[in-house]
Amino acid sequence: MNFETLVINSTQYHDANASAVVPPIYLSTTFEREPDSSIPHGHIYTRASNPNRNSLEKAYAVLEGGEVGMAFASGQAATATIFQCLSPNDHVIVPDDAYYGTPALLQEIMSVWGLKYTKVDMSDLAAIEAAFLPNTKLVWIESPSNPQLKITDIAEVATLARQKGAYTVCDNTWATPVLQRPLDLGCDVSMHSATKYFGGHSDLLSGALIFKENGPLAEKARMIQALGGAVPSPFDCWLVLRGLKTLPLRVRQQTSNAAQLAEFLSTHPALEAVHYPFLPSHSGVEVAKKQMSAGGAMMSIQVKGGEAAALALKSKVKVFIRATSLGGVESLIEHRATAEGVHSVSPKNLLRISVGLEHIDDLIADLKQALE
Ligand SMILES: *Cc1c(COP(=O)(O)O)cnc(C)c1O
């Protein structure tokens, strides 16, 4: 099956009770046992499993090409679960440019618990190799990275990590399986903030882990999911499943808009830099073209004139919405340093752009007038 068909097919629900084409939402937290105590449909209590969550988790596995999918209450809950699968004194290699919550989780929570970590420029393979310690158990990849769109050679890093006996996890939120397939490139786990493209409409919070193999790591994560309890509600699972149905269409159209916008911005004299993976000027363009089928719908720009100029640009937009987050149908622009707060390492003149589904001419015209 082609990916579009797979998406519709894997999110389909077969309703034994009413032959409904769209799934019902199972709000029940508890499930009845048979007189002999057996559990006819496999569900006991909703924190451990729920029909809506099961449907979503099965679709995740199919769409990322893994053996096991797991749904969480947020992207952060998914990330925390992976770190909790490790043991105190284990060492993690993380990108120096990444979603700010990933290193913040390590710094504020996991390091107190005894996890060690090193931040590395993940576009530099030699730097990654040099960062390995005897106790390195996990390499975290985020490509393209947030907010500077750095590109990591996923296959090379996965091979290196495997040789050193470490797991590789790729935060695939920005690319989605429509454009990039980390498990096919050798990663052990693909992680998502489903809050973004999977949900696609900026109206739910959820996270995902998809494991290449149903092995010890997946088993431990399943245990932490049920015991730690950071699970999504049945309604949020239902919403993500609905969002997934249009994922390929949305991502391709948003990507097409983004590519045109990046092209326009790349020659604008008021900008110092435009970070978009498929621009010829991007330092990672060759690796990006090797592992992504298109450049995605995220970009960031650095404005000449520093922070004040960036803030001024942002204040003038009329079509773009000034808000954090990404992956929804509406185009968003934000000053990343403001959003990240104390943990920010982002350049002060950087604005991050999530390109939505508006007409490309309106998006270009909006930034054109704001840049004047
Ligand atoms: C938003 C985001 C996260 C965190 O996900 P939440 O759903 O907000 O917890 C992690 N990684 C990336 C790349 C993100 O964009």
Short mmCIF file of C-alpha atoms in Angstrom, two decimals, residues 2 5 10 58 67 115 168 191 195 211 236 268 303:
data_model
loop_
_atom_site.label_atom_id
_atom_site.label_comp_id
_atom_site.label_asym_id
_atom_site.label_seq_id
_atom_site.Cartn_x
_atom_site.Cartn_y
_atom_site.Cartn_z
CA ASN A 2 1.11 3.56 -0.63
CA THR A 5 -3.72 4.47 1.67
CA SER A 10 -4.52 2.05 9.62
CA LYS A 58 -1.52 0.51 16.28
CA GLU A 67 6.65 -3.05 15.84
CA LEU A 115 21.52 10.61 34.47
CA THR A 168 19.30 5.92 19.08
CA MET A 191 9.52 10.15 19.08
CA THR A 195 0.52 18.06 19.59
CA PHE A 211 9.81 1.28 18.66
CA ASP A 236 -7.32 13.17 22.71
CA HIS A 268 15.67 39.45 1.26
CA VAL A 303 16.94 39.46 11.21
#
